[in-house]
CSV table of C-alpha atoms in Angstrom, one decimal:
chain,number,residue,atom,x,y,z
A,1,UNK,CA,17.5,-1.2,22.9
A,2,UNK,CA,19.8,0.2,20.2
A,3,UNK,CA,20.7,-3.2,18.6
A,4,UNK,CA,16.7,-4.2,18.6
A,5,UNK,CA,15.9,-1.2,16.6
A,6,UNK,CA,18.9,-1.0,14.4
A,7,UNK,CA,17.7,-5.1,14.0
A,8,UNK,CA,14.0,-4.3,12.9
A,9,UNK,CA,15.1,-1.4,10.6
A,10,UNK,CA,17.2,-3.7,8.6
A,11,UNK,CA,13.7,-6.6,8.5
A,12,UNK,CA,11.4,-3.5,7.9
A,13,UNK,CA,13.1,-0.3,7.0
A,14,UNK,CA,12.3,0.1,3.6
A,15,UNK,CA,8.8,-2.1,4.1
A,16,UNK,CA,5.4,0.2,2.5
A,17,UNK,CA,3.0,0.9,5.8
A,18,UNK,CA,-0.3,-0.4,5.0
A,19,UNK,CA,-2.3,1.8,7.9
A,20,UNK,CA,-1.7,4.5,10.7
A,21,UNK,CA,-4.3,4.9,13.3
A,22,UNK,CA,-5.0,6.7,16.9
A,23,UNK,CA,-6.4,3.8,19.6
A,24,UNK,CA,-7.3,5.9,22.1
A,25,UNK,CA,-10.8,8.5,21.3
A,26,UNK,CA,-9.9,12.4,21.2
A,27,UNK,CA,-6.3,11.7,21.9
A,28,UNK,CA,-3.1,11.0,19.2
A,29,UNK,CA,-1.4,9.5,22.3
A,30,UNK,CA,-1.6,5.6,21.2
A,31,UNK,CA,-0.7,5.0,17.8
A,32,UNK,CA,-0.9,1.8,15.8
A,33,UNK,CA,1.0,1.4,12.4
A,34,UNK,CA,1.0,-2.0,10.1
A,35,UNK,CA,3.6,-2.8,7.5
A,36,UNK,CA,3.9,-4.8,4.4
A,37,UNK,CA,6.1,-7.1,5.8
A,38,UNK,CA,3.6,-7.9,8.8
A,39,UNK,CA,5.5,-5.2,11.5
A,40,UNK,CA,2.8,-4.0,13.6
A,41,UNK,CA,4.0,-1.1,16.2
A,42,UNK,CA,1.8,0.2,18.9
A,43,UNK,CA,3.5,3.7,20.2
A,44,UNK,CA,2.4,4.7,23.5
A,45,UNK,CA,3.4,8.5,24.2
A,46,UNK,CA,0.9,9.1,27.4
A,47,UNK,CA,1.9,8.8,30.6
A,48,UNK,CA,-0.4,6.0,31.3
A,49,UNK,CA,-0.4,2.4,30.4
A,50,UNK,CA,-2.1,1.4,27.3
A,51,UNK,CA,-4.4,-2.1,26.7
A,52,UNK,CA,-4.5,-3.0,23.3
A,53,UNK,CA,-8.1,-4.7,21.9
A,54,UNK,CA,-6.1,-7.8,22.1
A,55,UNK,CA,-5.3,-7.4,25.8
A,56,UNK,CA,-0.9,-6.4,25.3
A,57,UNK,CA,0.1,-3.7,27.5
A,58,UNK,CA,2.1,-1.0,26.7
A,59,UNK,CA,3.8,0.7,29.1
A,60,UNK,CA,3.5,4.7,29.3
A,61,UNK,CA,5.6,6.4,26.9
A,62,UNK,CA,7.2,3.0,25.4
A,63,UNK,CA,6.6,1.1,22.6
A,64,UNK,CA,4.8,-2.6,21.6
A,65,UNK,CA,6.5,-4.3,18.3
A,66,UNK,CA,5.0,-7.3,16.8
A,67,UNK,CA,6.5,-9.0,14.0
């Protein structure tokens, strides 16, 4: 896990974020946030599995990256 993140901050590090948003109604659980450089990270911080409008799954209290 270490050498995937330590790999994407080097890509996206210093990249601007374009938009931060809550996915789920009433809850700041699921989180979506969009980068410059076309990142897209979909943080997941229930305890539940998360579908995303596009039908990923994110697994409770993990992460989705999309680049």
């Amino acid at each position: 896990v270490a050498l995937r993140v330590c790999k994407l901050n080097m890509r996206h590090g210093t990249a601007r974020m374009l938009s931060h948003r809550y996915l789920e109604p009433g809850s700041a659980l699921v989180q979506e946030t969009t980068f410059e450089t076309g990142l897209r990270v979909v943080a997941n911080f229930s305890d539940e599995p998360f579908t995303t409008n596009d039908g990923k799954t994110v697994a409770a209290r993990s992460a989705l990256t999309e680049e």
